């Protein structure tokens, strides 16, 4: 509570007003600049937002043993330190780049044909509701609706809203989007809001931990062979005949393909982290003053090519693609990959604690998994910081090893390398 109080009182009113005003103008400027592929038009706005964000960080103060960037990171990942994140991201980045290169240069790319069956939105919606119901989402205390940008909102005790969007030509977009938001929703429904609504104890730990929940259901459950063993017959029944000619192995392989793509939000489970780590390195360098805003496109393109081995064709598909920086979300990006890392580390422990989890999942039984998450994570609200929770649960500090074991162990057999 002290922390929340300080956060709200350390910023002068004028700065808060300026951040809101310039932030909304800059966001409009970003929209236009992205559309026109015109970085110079956005550059002065980004300068302003960076400057205001640094002022905000100065007001919060550099945390002990940290750097200015950490004061911004702390809004999303309380107690997080860029130095500690870097210590995990650096080996992760190197190993992931090597893995992706090996898969794509030497492996056999799985066919994505099963994902292209045309399925109308109503049928997808029926199946999506069926899946989240099986995962344990309480429909009496929440619902699923349609929006342009999928999200989850834990509005109040007993009211958790999920949204998704349907594309006729690729049903897995909505399926995985729905499972992702459902993971957030299950966390929200598991927080002790009945007794502690509005208090830290009734609230989630950090965006990284929140994201660990969504990614776990989306990727560790939803992209597993066991999931498809259970789900495919139901999918075929509810979504029509287009899927009939495909088997479990086809769906499993198709949903685990890897691609060198430019856009973060369209990236696969493996390369996604490379997109995130690129942004973390760049925003940290900008806050430190090591990278000038007008050098952003060059730095972006150079690092992108190092990581993914392809040249960025234009800024629209490069440094202009994300909205975050335009309204001052600096320190937010690393939480996406922290989520994947935490999910992987928890997942190994869960499989030790529930040795027959795989066979449960292949029967559509997710109760033991959910109750594990409830007891070890959800029920504690903010009792622990993310790093502390990780140590308490797994006995170890966050590491790149579990996520790499997960990705190597799954993707190498799929690609045959
Ligand atoms: Zn999420």
mmCIF file of C-alpha atoms and ligand atoms in Angstrom:
data_model
loop_
_atom_site.group_PDB
_atom_site.id
_atom_site.type_symbol
_atom_site.label_atom_id
_atom_site.label_comp_id
_atom_site.label_asym_id
_atom_site.label_seq_id
_atom_site.Cartn_x
_atom_site.Cartn_y
_atom_site.Cartn_z
ATOM 1 C CA UNK A 1 0.000 0.000 0.000
ATOM 2 C CA UNK A 2 2.941 2.259 0.745
ATOM 3 C CA UNK A 3 4.237 1.606 -2.732
ATOM 4 C CA UNK A 4 0.880 2.401 -4.328
ATOM 5 C CA UNK A 5 0.609 5.589 -2.289
ATOM 6 C CA UNK A 6 4.096 6.723 -3.291
ATOM 7 C CA UNK A 7 3.391 6.011 -6.947
ATOM 8 C CA UNK A 8 0.330 8.237 -6.850
ATOM 9 C CA UNK A 9 1.897 11.100 -4.894
ATOM 10 C CA UNK A 10 5.440 11.367 -6.214
ATOM 11 C CA UNK A 11 4.458 12.846 -9.580
ATOM 12 C CA UNK A 12 3.640 16.549 -9.785
ATOM 13 C CA UNK A 13 0.203 17.326 -11.191
ATOM 14 C CA UNK A 14 1.678 19.285 -14.100
ATOM 15 C CA UNK A 15 3.760 16.320 -15.222
ATOM 16 C CA UNK A 16 0.806 13.914 -15.046
ATOM 17 C CA UNK A 17 -1.261 16.354 -17.128
ATOM 18 C CA UNK A 18 1.550 16.792 -19.646
ATOM 19 C CA UNK A 19 2.054 13.025 -19.991
ATOM 20 C CA UNK A 20 -1.654 12.539 -20.665
ATOM 21 C CA UNK A 21 -1.891 15.429 -23.124
ATOM 22 C CA UNK A 22 1.283 14.817 -25.105
ATOM 23 C CA UNK A 23 0.652 11.069 -24.915
ATOM 24 C CA UNK A 24 -2.658 11.312 -26.712
ATOM 25 C CA UNK A 25 -1.258 13.712 -29.324
ATOM 26 C CA UNK A 26 1.766 11.487 -29.851
ATOM 27 C CA UNK A 27 -0.442 8.455 -30.282
ATOM 28 C CA UNK A 28 -2.341 10.209 -33.075
ATOM 29 C CA UNK A 29 0.949 11.241 -34.672
ATOM 30 C CA UNK A 30 2.175 7.651 -34.439
ATOM 31 C CA UNK A 31 -0.940 6.325 -36.192
ATOM 32 C CA UNK A 32 -0.376 8.638 -39.123
ATOM 33 C CA UNK A 33 3.360 8.081 -39.215
ATOM 34 C CA UNK A 34 2.903 4.330 -39.269
ATOM 35 C CA UNK A 35 0.350 4.541 -42.018
ATOM 36 C CA UNK A 36 2.638 6.715 -44.118
ATOM 37 C CA UNK A 37 5.774 4.853 -43.151
ATOM 38 C CA UNK A 38 7.170 8.219 -42.040
ATOM 39 C CA UNK A 39 9.436 7.940 -39.006
ATOM 40 C CA UNK A 40 10.641 11.581 -39.150
ATOM 41 C CA UNK A 41 7.024 12.717 -38.542
ATOM 42 C CA UNK A 42 6.895 10.683 -35.345
ATOM 43 C CA UNK A 43 10.422 11.423 -34.160
ATOM 44 C CA UNK A 44 9.746 14.750 -32.338
ATOM 45 C CA UNK A 45 6.801 13.158 -30.518
ATOM 46 C CA UNK A 46 8.858 10.232 -29.403
ATOM 47 C CA UNK A 47 11.539 12.684 -28.205
ATOM 48 C CA UNK A 48 8.907 14.420 -26.080
ATOM 49 C CA UNK A 49 7.478 11.207 -24.663
ATOM 50 C CA UNK A 50 10.928 9.890 -23.864
ATOM 51 C CA UNK A 51 11.808 13.121 -22.113
ATOM 52 C CA UNK A 52 8.553 13.128 -20.091
ATOM 53 C CA UNK A 53 9.015 9.480 -19.200
ATOM 54 C CA UNK A 54 12.499 10.183 -17.938
ATOM 55 C CA UNK A 55 11.111 13.037 -15.830
ATOM 56 C CA UNK A 56 8.558 10.600 -14.436
ATOM 57 C CA UNK A 57 11.318 8.111 -13.630
ATOM 58 C CA UNK A 58 13.334 10.845 -11.887
ATOM 59 C CA UNK A 59 10.322 11.651 -9.713
ATOM 60 C CA UNK A 60 9.925 8.008 -8.720
ATOM 61 C CA UNK A 61 13.668 7.877 -8.073
ATOM 62 C CA UNK A 62 16.253 5.302 -9.103
ATOM 63 C CA UNK A 63 15.605 2.181 -7.018
ATOM 64 C CA UNK A 64 18.386 0.802 -4.882
ATOM 65 C CA UNK A 65 20.996 -0.997 -6.922
ATOM 66 C CA UNK A 66 19.160 -0.102 -10.106
ATOM 67 C CA UNK A 67 19.078 2.390 -12.963
ATOM 68 C CA UNK A 68 16.643 5.035 -14.195
ATOM 69 C CA UNK A 69 14.895 2.543 -16.525
ATOM 70 C CA UNK A 70 13.956 0.431 -13.489
ATOM 71 C CA UNK A 71 11.780 3.226 -12.148
ATOM 72 C CA UNK A 72 9.652 2.892 -15.308
ATOM 73 C CA UNK A 73 9.775 -0.897 -15.354
ATOM 74 C CA UNK A 74 8.494 -0.884 -11.776
ATOM 75 C CA UNK A 75 5.076 0.351 -12.954
ATOM 76 C CA UNK A 76 4.540 -2.987 -14.698
ATOM 77 C CA UNK A 77 6.960 -5.331 -12.963
ATOM 78 C CA UNK A 78 7.224 -4.181 -9.348
ATOM 79 C CA UNK A 79 10.721 -4.693 -7.986
ATOM 80 C CA UNK A 80 12.065 -5.640 -11.436
ATOM 81 C CA UNK A 81 15.611 -4.709 -12.417
ATOM 82 C CA UNK A 82 16.837 -4.313 -15.988
ATOM 83 C CA UNK A 83 20.211 -5.775 -15.018
ATOM 84 C CA UNK A 84 18.584 -8.996 -13.784
ATOM 85 C CA UNK A 85 16.329 -9.200 -16.834
ATOM 86 C CA UNK A 86 19.330 -8.715 -19.104
ATOM 87 C CA UNK A 87 21.126 -11.587 -17.355
ATOM 88 C CA UNK A 88 18.303 -13.923 -18.435
ATOM 89 C CA UNK A 89 17.495 -12.302 -21.788
ATOM 90 C CA UNK A 90 21.055 -12.383 -23.124
ATOM 91 C CA UNK A 91 21.490 -16.174 -23.033
ATOM 92 C CA UNK A 92 17.869 -16.626 -24.112
ATOM 93 C CA UNK A 93 18.384 -14.375 -27.131
ATOM 94 C CA UNK A 94 21.558 -16.134 -28.236
ATOM 95 C CA UNK A 95 20.116 -19.617 -27.864
ATOM 96 C CA UNK A 96 16.819 -18.716 -29.489
ATOM 97 C CA UNK A 97 18.442 -17.075 -32.513
ATOM 98 C CA UNK A 98 20.543 -20.204 -33.000
ATOM 99 C CA UNK A 99 17.512 -22.480 -32.614
ATOM 100 C CA UNK A 100 15.383 -20.519 -35.067
ATOM 101 C CA UNK A 101 18.202 -20.481 -37.602
ATOM 102 C CA UNK A 102 18.705 -24.230 -37.295
ATOM 103 C CA UNK A 103 14.983 -24.998 -37.575
ATOM 104 C CA UNK A 104 14.432 -22.806 -40.596
ATOM 105 C CA UNK A 105 17.683 -23.496 -42.432
ATOM 106 C CA UNK A 106 17.912 -27.238 -41.824
ATOM 107 C CA UNK A 107 14.456 -28.440 -40.830
ATOM 108 C CA UNK A 108 11.221 -29.294 -42.604
ATOM 109 C CA UNK A 109 8.560 -26.625 -42.231
ATOM 110 C CA UNK A 110 5.227 -28.119 -41.172
ATOM 111 C CA UNK A 111 2.202 -27.555 -43.353
ATOM 112 C CA UNK A 112 -0.145 -24.834 -42.182
ATOM 113 C CA UNK A 113 -3.014 -26.129 -44.273
ATOM 114 C CA UNK A 114 -5.168 -27.277 -41.317
ATOM 115 C CA UNK A 115 -5.300 -23.669 -40.093
ATOM 116 C CA UNK A 116 -6.708 -22.336 -43.329
ATOM 117 C CA UNK A 117 -10.083 -24.145 -43.194
ATOM 118 C CA UNK A 118 -12.784 -21.513 -43.538
ATOM 119 C CA UNK A 119 -14.943 -21.573 -40.424
ATOM 120 C CA UNK A 120 -17.567 -18.982 -39.675
ATOM 121 C CA UNK A 121 -17.446 -16.859 -36.533
ATOM 122 C CA UNK A 122 -20.529 -18.372 -34.881
ATOM 123 C CA UNK A 123 -19.059 -21.854 -34.994
ATOM 124 C CA UNK A 124 -15.696 -20.595 -33.781
ATOM 125 C CA UNK A 125 -17.482 -18.874 -30.924
ATOM 126 C CA UNK A 126 -19.273 -22.072 -29.911
ATOM 127 C CA UNK A 127 -15.987 -23.956 -29.890
ATOM 128 C CA UNK A 128 -14.156 -21.154 -28.030
ATOM 129 C CA UNK A 129 -16.789 -21.142 -25.298
ATOM 130 C CA UNK A 130 -16.611 -24.919 -25.072
ATOM 131 C CA UNK A 131 -12.823 -24.792 -24.614
ATOM 132 C CA UNK A 132 -12.705 -22.079 -21.951
ATOM 133 C CA UNK A 133 -15.483 -23.817 -20.078
ATOM 134 C CA UNK A 134 -13.374 -26.987 -20.041
ATOM 135 C CA UNK A 135 -10.317 -25.023 -18.867
ATOM 136 C CA UNK A 136 -12.316 -23.924 -15.843
ATOM 137 C CA UNK A 137 -13.390 -20.367 -16.658
ATOM 138 C CA UNK A 138 -16.446 -19.606 -14.524
ATOM 139 C CA UNK A 139 -19.155 -18.434 -16.910
ATOM 140 C CA UNK A 140 -21.332 -17.403 -13.969
ATOM 141 C CA UNK A 141 -18.641 -14.874 -13.063
ATOM 142 C CA UNK A 142 -17.604 -13.681 -16.478
ATOM 143 C CA UNK A 143 -18.245 -13.823 -20.202
ATOM 144 C CA UNK A 144 -16.669 -13.817 -23.644
ATOM 145 C CA UNK A 145 -17.417 -11.075 -26.192
ATOM 146 C CA UNK A 146 -16.018 -9.766 -29.484
ATOM 147 C CA UNK A 147 -13.729 -6.711 -29.918
ATOM 148 C CA UNK A 148 -11.166 -5.393 -32.385
ATOM 149 C CA UNK A 149 -8.318 -5.878 -29.897
ATOM 150 C CA UNK A 150 -8.737 -8.875 -27.592
ATOM 151 C CA UNK A 151 -8.281 -8.214 -23.870
ATOM 152 C CA UNK A 152 -9.244 -9.440 -20.424
ATOM 153 C CA UNK A 153 -10.578 -7.190 -17.733
ATOM 154 C CA UNK A 154 -11.167 -8.160 -14.122
ATOM 155 C CA UNK A 155 -13.758 -5.498 -13.512
ATOM 156 C CA UNK A 156 -14.889 -6.447 -10.031
ATOM 157 C CA UNK A 157 -15.368 -9.514 -7.834
ATOM 158 C CA UNK A 158 -17.511 -11.928 -9.815
ATOM 159 C CA UNK A 159 -17.123 -10.069 -13.105
ATOM 160 C CA UNK A 160 -14.267 -10.982 -15.429
ATOM 161 C CA UNK A 161 -14.648 -10.051 -19.111
ATOM 162 C CA UNK A 162 -12.821 -11.747 -21.959
ATOM 163 C CA UNK A 163 -12.863 -10.600 -25.547
ATOM 164 C CA UNK A 164 -11.646 -12.106 -28.779
ATOM 165 C CA UNK A 165 -11.898 -11.552 -32.556
ATOM 166 C CA UNK A 166 -12.746 -13.999 -35.303
ATOM 167 C CA UNK A 167 -11.089 -14.380 -38.689
ATOM 168 C CA UNK A 168 -12.929 -16.778 -40.961
ATOM 169 C CA UNK A 169 -9.763 -17.831 -42.744
ATOM 170 C CA UNK A 170 -7.666 -18.745 -39.698
ATOM 171 C CA UNK A 171 -9.574 -20.189 -36.780
ATOM 172 C CA UNK A 172 -6.527 -20.651 -34.552
ATOM 173 C CA UNK A 173 -6.114 -16.861 -34.234
ATOM 174 C CA UNK A 174 -9.324 -16.664 -32.259
ATOM 175 C CA UNK A 175 -8.803 -19.987 -30.518
ATOM 176 C CA UNK A 176 -5.387 -19.048 -29.152
ATOM 177 C CA UNK A 177 -6.432 -15.460 -28.526
ATOM 178 C CA UNK A 178 -9.365 -16.772 -26.508
ATOM 179 C CA UNK A 179 -7.236 -19.257 -24.575
ATOM 180 C CA UNK A 180 -4.706 -16.492 -23.896
ATOM 181 C CA UNK A 181 -7.306 -14.110 -22.493
ATOM 182 C CA UNK A 182 -8.887 -17.010 -20.626
ATOM 183 C CA UNK A 183 -5.542 -17.570 -18.871
ATOM 184 C CA UNK A 184 -5.630 -13.938 -17.725
ATOM 185 C CA UNK A 185 -9.262 -14.430 -16.748
ATOM 186 C CA UNK A 186 -8.585 -17.543 -14.682
ATOM 187 C CA UNK A 187 -5.968 -15.573 -12.739
ATOM 188 C CA UNK A 188 -8.450 -12.727 -12.175
ATOM 189 C CA UNK A 189 -11.120 -15.178 -11.037
ATOM 190 C CA UNK A 190 -8.647 -16.843 -8.672
ATOM 191 C CA UNK A 191 -7.506 -13.659 -6.906
ATOM 192 C CA UNK A 192 -8.969 -13.250 -3.399
ATOM 193 C CA UNK A 193 -11.119 -10.310 -4.458
ATOM 194 C CA UNK A 194 -14.018 -11.306 -2.227
ATOM 195 C CA UNK A 195 -12.011 -10.417 0.863
ATOM 196 C CA UNK A 196 -9.441 -8.010 -0.526
ATOM 197 C CA UNK A 197 -10.909 -6.141 -3.488
ATOM 198 C CA UNK A 198 -8.980 -2.911 -4.078
ATOM 199 C CA UNK A 199 -6.104 -3.996 -1.830
ATOM 200 C CA UNK A 200 -2.725 -5.353 -2.965
ATOM 201 C CA UNK A 201 -3.749 -8.765 -1.622
ATOM 202 C CA UNK A 202 -6.654 -8.858 -4.053
ATOM 203 C CA UNK A 203 -4.535 -7.805 -7.005
ATOM 204 C CA UNK A 204 -2.174 -9.491 -9.479
ATOM 205 C CA UNK A 205 1.586 -9.421 -8.831
ATOM 206 C CA UNK A 206 2.871 -7.983 -12.073
ATOM 207 C CA UNK A 207 2.297 -7.999 -15.804
ATOM 208 C CA UNK A 208 4.982 -10.680 -16.121
ATOM 209 C CA UNK A 209 3.131 -13.036 -13.789
ATOM 210 C CA UNK A 210 -0.199 -12.170 -15.424
ATOM 211 C CA UNK A 211 1.316 -13.002 -18.781
ATOM 212 C CA UNK A 212 2.744 -16.262 -17.412
ATOM 213 C CA UNK A 213 -0.830 -17.373 -16.828
ATOM 214 C CA UNK A 214 -2.105 -16.443 -20.281
ATOM 215 C CA UNK A 215 0.902 -17.951 -22.049
ATOM 216 C CA UNK A 216 0.672 -21.149 -20.065
ATOM 217 C CA UNK A 217 -2.870 -21.863 -21.235
ATOM 218 C CA UNK A 218 -2.232 -20.608 -24.738
ATOM 219 C CA UNK A 219 1.133 -22.243 -25.452
ATOM 220 C CA UNK A 220 1.947 -24.928 -22.909
ATOM 221 C CA UNK A 221 -1.576 -26.322 -22.910
ATOM 222 C CA UNK A 222 -3.054 -25.140 -26.215
ATOM 223 C CA UNK A 223 -0.120 -25.964 -28.476
ATOM 224 C CA UNK A 224 0.491 -29.400 -26.961
ATOM 225 C CA UNK A 225 -0.203 -32.691 -28.678
ATOM 226 C CA UNK A 226 -2.366 -33.724 -25.695
ATOM 227 C CA UNK A 227 -4.587 -30.693 -26.144
ATOM 228 C CA UNK A 228 -5.285 -31.627 -29.751
ATOM 229 C CA UNK A 229 -5.912 -35.267 -28.843
ATOM 230 C CA UNK A 230 -8.756 -34.032 -26.705
ATOM 231 C CA UNK A 231 -9.883 -30.982 -28.680
ATOM 232 C CA UNK A 232 -9.754 -32.101 -32.305
ATOM 233 C CA UNK A 233 -12.814 -34.398 -32.280
ATOM 234 C CA UNK A 234 -14.808 -31.621 -30.582
ATOM 235 C CA UNK A 235 -13.467 -29.042 -33.032
ATOM 236 C CA UNK A 236 -14.476 -31.264 -35.948
ATOM 237 C CA UNK A 237 -17.924 -31.735 -34.516
ATOM 238 C CA UNK A 238 -18.555 -28.075 -33.695
ATOM 239 C CA UNK A 239 -16.732 -26.328 -36.531
ATOM 240 C CA UNK A 240 -17.638 -28.475 -39.456
ATOM 241 C CA UNK A 241 -16.294 -30.784 -42.032
ATOM 242 C CA UNK A 242 -13.303 -28.781 -43.221
ATOM 243 C CA UNK A 243 -11.267 -30.149 -40.350
ATOM 244 C CA UNK A 244 -12.255 -33.776 -40.884
ATOM 245 C CA UNK A 245 -9.382 -34.637 -43.169
ATOM 246 C CA UNK A 246 -6.760 -33.616 -40.598
ATOM 247 C CA UNK A 247 -5.434 -35.595 -37.670
ATOM 248 C CA UNK A 248 -3.965 -34.660 -34.295
ATOM 249 C CA UNK A 249 -0.428 -34.663 -35.667
ATOM 250 C CA UNK A 250 -1.402 -32.227 -38.459
ATOM 251 C CA UNK A 251 -2.882 -29.740 -36.002
ATOM 252 C CA UNK A 252 -0.011 -30.152 -33.553
ATOM 253 C CA UNK A 253 2.584 -29.501 -36.232
ATOM 254 C CA UNK A 254 0.679 -26.653 -37.865
ATOM 255 C CA UNK A 255 0.257 -24.809 -34.573
ATOM 256 C CA UNK A 256 3.959 -25.142 -33.815
ATOM 257 C CA UNK A 257 5.480 -23.654 -36.909
ATOM 258 C CA UNK A 258 8.127 -20.959 -36.703
ATOM 259 C CA UNK A 259 8.607 -18.037 -39.066
ATOM 260 C CA UNK A 260 10.950 -15.136 -39.647
ATOM 261 C CA UNK A 261 8.323 -12.405 -39.532
ATOM 262 C CA UNK A 262 8.538 -8.665 -38.984
ATOM 263 C CA UNK A 263 5.472 -8.044 -36.834
ATOM 264 C CA UNK A 264 5.602 -8.902 -33.130
ATOM 265 C CA UNK A 265 1.888 -9.515 -32.660
ATOM 266 C CA UNK A 266 1.876 -12.056 -35.485
ATOM 267 C CA UNK A 267 4.999 -13.867 -34.330
ATOM 268 C CA UNK A 268 5.103 -17.498 -33.230
ATOM 269 C CA UNK A 269 5.890 -18.835 -29.784
ATOM 270 C CA UNK A 270 9.659 -18.964 -30.369
ATOM 271 C CA UNK A 271 10.461 -15.821 -32.372
ATOM 272 C CA UNK A 272 8.070 -13.703 -30.302
ATOM 273 C CA UNK A 273 10.713 -13.430 -27.612
ATOM 274 C CA UNK A 274 13.288 -12.130 -30.073
ATOM 275 C CA UNK A 275 10.913 -9.299 -31.001
ATOM 276 C CA UNK A 276 10.477 -8.459 -27.338
ATOM 277 C CA UNK A 277 14.162 -8.569 -26.448
ATOM 278 C CA UNK A 278 14.931 -6.230 -29.333
ATOM 279 C CA UNK A 279 12.513 -3.664 -27.883
ATOM 280 C CA UNK A 280 13.838 -4.076 -24.354
ATOM 281 C CA UNK A 281 17.415 -3.407 -25.457
ATOM 282 C CA UNK A 282 16.388 -0.377 -27.485
ATOM 283 C CA UNK A 283 14.143 1.328 -24.962
ATOM 284 C CA UNK A 284 16.664 0.789 -22.191
ATOM 285 C CA UNK A 285 19.384 2.345 -24.355
ATOM 286 C CA UNK A 286 17.113 5.326 -25.123
ATOM 287 C CA UNK A 287 16.355 5.913 -21.434
ATOM 288 C CA UNK A 288 20.059 5.680 -20.596
ATOM 289 C CA UNK A 289 20.843 8.181 -23.336
ATOM 290 C CA UNK A 290 22.989 5.636 -25.190
ATOM 291 C CA UNK A 291 20.708 5.711 -28.214
ATOM 292 C CA UNK A 292 19.370 8.930 -29.744
ATOM 293 C CA UNK A 293 15.789 8.884 -31.014
ATOM 294 C CA UNK A 294 16.869 9.761 -34.552
ATOM 295 C CA UNK A 295 19.131 6.714 -34.597
ATOM 296 C CA UNK A 296 16.223 4.439 -33.663
ATOM 297 C CA UNK A 297 15.362 3.034 -37.120
ATOM 298 C CA UNK A 298 18.994 2.207 -37.885
ATOM 299 C CA UNK A 299 19.570 0.546 -34.519
ATOM 300 C CA UNK A 300 16.305 -1.366 -34.820
ATOM 301 C CA UNK A 301 17.045 -2.687 -38.288
ATOM 302 C CA UNK A 302 20.598 -3.660 -37.450
ATOM 303 C CA UNK A 303 19.631 -5.599 -34.328
ATOM 304 C CA UNK A 304 16.654 -7.188 -36.024
ATOM 305 C CA UNK A 305 18.850 -8.575 -38.764
ATOM 306 C CA UNK A 306 21.325 -9.909 -36.223
ATOM 307 C CA UNK A 307 18.568 -11.686 -34.314
ATOM 308 C CA UNK A 308 16.321 -12.981 -37.080
ATOM 309 C CA UNK A 309 18.571 -12.967 -40.100
ATOM 310 C CA UNK A 310 16.325 -10.873 -42.356
ATOM 311 C CA UNK A 311 16.368 -7.216 -43.391
ATOM 312 C CA UNK A 312 13.519 -4.982 -42.213
ATOM 313 C CA UNK A 313 11.855 -3.664 -45.409
ATOM 314 C CA UNK A 314 10.473 -0.420 -43.935
ATOM 315 C CA UNK A 315 9.815 1.327 -40.608
ATOM 316 C CA UNK A 316 6.141 0.414 -40.712
ATOM 317 C CA UNK A 317 7.232 -3.198 -40.338
ATOM 318 C CA UNK A 318 10.072 -2.046 -38.093
ATOM 319 C CA UNK A 319 10.263 0.507 -35.321
ATOM 320 C CA UNK A 320 6.866 2.080 -36.090
ATOM 321 C CA UNK A 321 4.766 -1.067 -35.639
ATOM 322 C CA UNK A 322 3.909 -0.848 -31.931
ATOM 323 C CA UNK A 323 1.765 1.741 -30.190
ATOM 324 C CA UNK A 324 3.475 1.446 -26.772
ATOM 325 C CA UNK A 325 6.183 4.103 -26.879
ATOM 326 C CA UNK A 326 3.860 6.691 -28.377
ATOM 327 C CA UNK A 327 1.983 7.086 -25.138
ATOM 328 C CA UNK A 328 4.857 6.490 -22.806
ATOM 329 C CA UNK A 329 4.738 2.761 -22.178
ATOM 330 C CA UNK A 330 8.465 2.333 -21.614
ATOM 331 C CA UNK A 331 9.459 -0.631 -19.474
ATOM 332 C CA UNK A 332 6.390 -2.587 -20.552
ATOM 333 C CA UNK A 333 7.807 -4.777 -23.349
ATOM 334 C CA UNK A 334 10.032 -7.074 -21.260
ATOM 335 C CA UNK A 335 6.987 -8.294 -19.307
ATOM 336 C CA UNK A 336 5.811 -10.292 -22.353
ATOM 337 C CA UNK A 337 8.919 -12.464 -22.403
ATOM 338 C CA UNK A 338 9.106 -12.551 -18.610
ATOM 339 C CA UNK A 339 5.666 -14.151 -18.844
ATOM 340 C CA UNK A 340 6.965 -16.889 -21.144
ATOM 341 C CA UNK A 341 9.970 -17.473 -18.898
ATOM 342 C CA UNK A 342 7.894 -17.709 -15.724
ATOM 343 C CA UNK A 343 5.353 -19.949 -17.446
ATOM 344 C CA UNK A 344 8.088 -22.370 -18.534
ATOM 345 C CA UNK A 345 9.685 -22.469 -15.115
ATOM 346 C CA UNK A 346 6.347 -23.027 -13.364
ATOM 347 C CA UNK A 347 5.366 -25.615 -15.976
ATOM 348 C CA UNK A 348 8.328 -27.853 -15.126
ATOM 349 C CA UNK A 349 7.408 -27.742 -11.439
ATOM 350 C CA UNK A 350 3.744 -28.401 -12.199
ATOM 351 C CA UNK A 351 4.660 -31.516 -14.165
ATOM 352 C CA UNK A 352 6.732 -32.748 -11.223
ATOM 353 C CA UNK A 353 3.814 -32.146 -8.880
ATOM 354 C CA UNK A 354 1.178 -33.598 -11.240
ATOM 355 C CA UNK A 355 3.035 -36.466 -12.947
ATOM 356 C CA UNK A 356 0.071 -37.543 -15.074
ATOM 357 C CA UNK A 357 -0.801 -34.047 -16.260
ATOM 358 C CA UNK A 358 -0.239 -35.032 -19.904
ATOM 359 C CA UNK A 359 -2.744 -37.858 -19.762
ATOM 360 C CA UNK A 360 -5.224 -35.615 -17.921
ATOM 361 C CA UNK A 361 -4.921 -32.991 -20.657
ATOM 362 C CA UNK A 362 -5.467 -35.543 -23.391
ATOM 363 C CA UNK A 363 -8.808 -36.301 -21.736
ATOM 364 C CA UNK A 364 -9.736 -32.646 -21.399
ATOM 365 C CA UNK A 365 -9.190 -32.617 -17.645
ATOM 366 C CA UNK A 366 -7.680 -29.341 -16.527
ATOM 367 C CA UNK A 367 -8.918 -29.211 -12.936
ATOM 368 C CA UNK A 368 -5.709 -30.352 -11.260
ATOM 369 C CA UNK A 369 -3.688 -27.816 -13.239
ATOM 370 C CA UNK A 370 -6.035 -24.980 -12.380
ATOM 371 C CA UNK A 371 -6.142 -25.852 -8.709
ATOM 372 C CA UNK A 372 -2.315 -25.963 -8.655
ATOM 373 C CA UNK A 373 -2.265 -22.435 -10.102
ATOM 374 C CA UNK A 374 -4.887 -21.322 -7.602
ATOM 375 C CA UNK A 375 -2.940 -22.620 -4.587
ATOM 376 C CA UNK A 376 0.536 -21.590 -5.671
ATOM 377 C CA UNK A 377 -0.128 -18.322 -7.478
ATOM 378 C CA UNK A 378 -3.652 -16.892 -7.669
ATOM 379 C CA UNK A 379 -4.692 -17.028 -4.031
ATOM 380 C CA UNK A 380 -1.690 -15.038 -2.847
ATOM 381 C CA UNK A 381 -2.526 -11.800 -4.610
ATOM 382 C CA UNK A 382 0.505 -9.547 -4.180
ATOM 383 C CA UNK A 383 1.841 -11.289 -1.083
ATOM 384 C CA UNK A 384 5.099 -11.928 -2.975
ATOM 385 C CA UNK A 385 7.001 -10.096 -5.690
ATOM 386 C CA UNK A 386 7.451 -11.995 -8.953
ATOM 387 C CA UNK A 387 11.059 -13.044 -8.308
ATOM 388 C CA UNK A 388 10.228 -14.171 -4.790
ATOM 389 C CA UNK A 389 7.219 -16.182 -5.971
ATOM 390 C CA UNK A 390 9.381 -17.890 -8.578
ATOM 391 C CA UNK A 391 11.995 -18.864 -5.970
ATOM 392 C CA UNK A 392 9.331 -20.070 -3.544
ATOM 393 C CA UNK A 393 7.654 -22.246 -6.152
ATOM 394 C CA UNK A 394 10.599 -23.571 -8.136
ATOM 395 C CA UNK A 395 13.464 -23.174 -5.654
ATOM 396 C CA UNK A 396 15.401 -21.201 -8.261
ATOM 397 C CA UNK A 397 15.777 -17.703 -9.622
ATOM 398 C CA UNK A 398 14.315 -17.065 -13.074
ATOM 399 C CA UNK A 399 16.412 -18.674 -15.799
ATOM 400 C CA UNK A 400 16.356 -19.098 -19.573
ATOM 401 C CA UNK A 401 16.806 -22.879 -19.275
ATOM 402 C CA UNK A 402 13.197 -24.058 -18.791
ATOM 403 C CA UNK A 403 11.871 -22.010 -21.715
ATOM 404 C CA UNK A 404 14.696 -23.232 -23.958
ATOM 405 C CA UNK A 405 14.096 -26.830 -22.873
ATOM 406 C CA UNK A 406 10.414 -26.403 -23.707
ATOM 407 C CA UNK A 407 11.024 -24.868 -27.142
ATOM 408 C CA UNK A 408 13.907 -27.168 -28.130
ATOM 409 C CA UNK A 409 12.043 -30.218 -26.879
ATOM 410 C CA UNK A 410 8.947 -29.366 -28.886
ATOM 411 C CA UNK A 411 10.218 -27.684 -32.036
ATOM 412 C CA UNK A 412 13.224 -29.841 -32.925
ATOM 413 C CA UNK A 413 11.103 -32.989 -33.370
ATOM 414 C CA UNK A 414 8.468 -30.998 -35.312
ATOM 415 C CA UNK A 415 11.156 -29.708 -37.696
ATOM 416 C CA UNK A 416 13.173 -32.930 -37.650
ATOM 417 C CA UNK A 417 16.475 -31.316 -36.636
HETATM 418 ZN ZN1 LIG B 1 -1.652 -11.171 -22.343
#
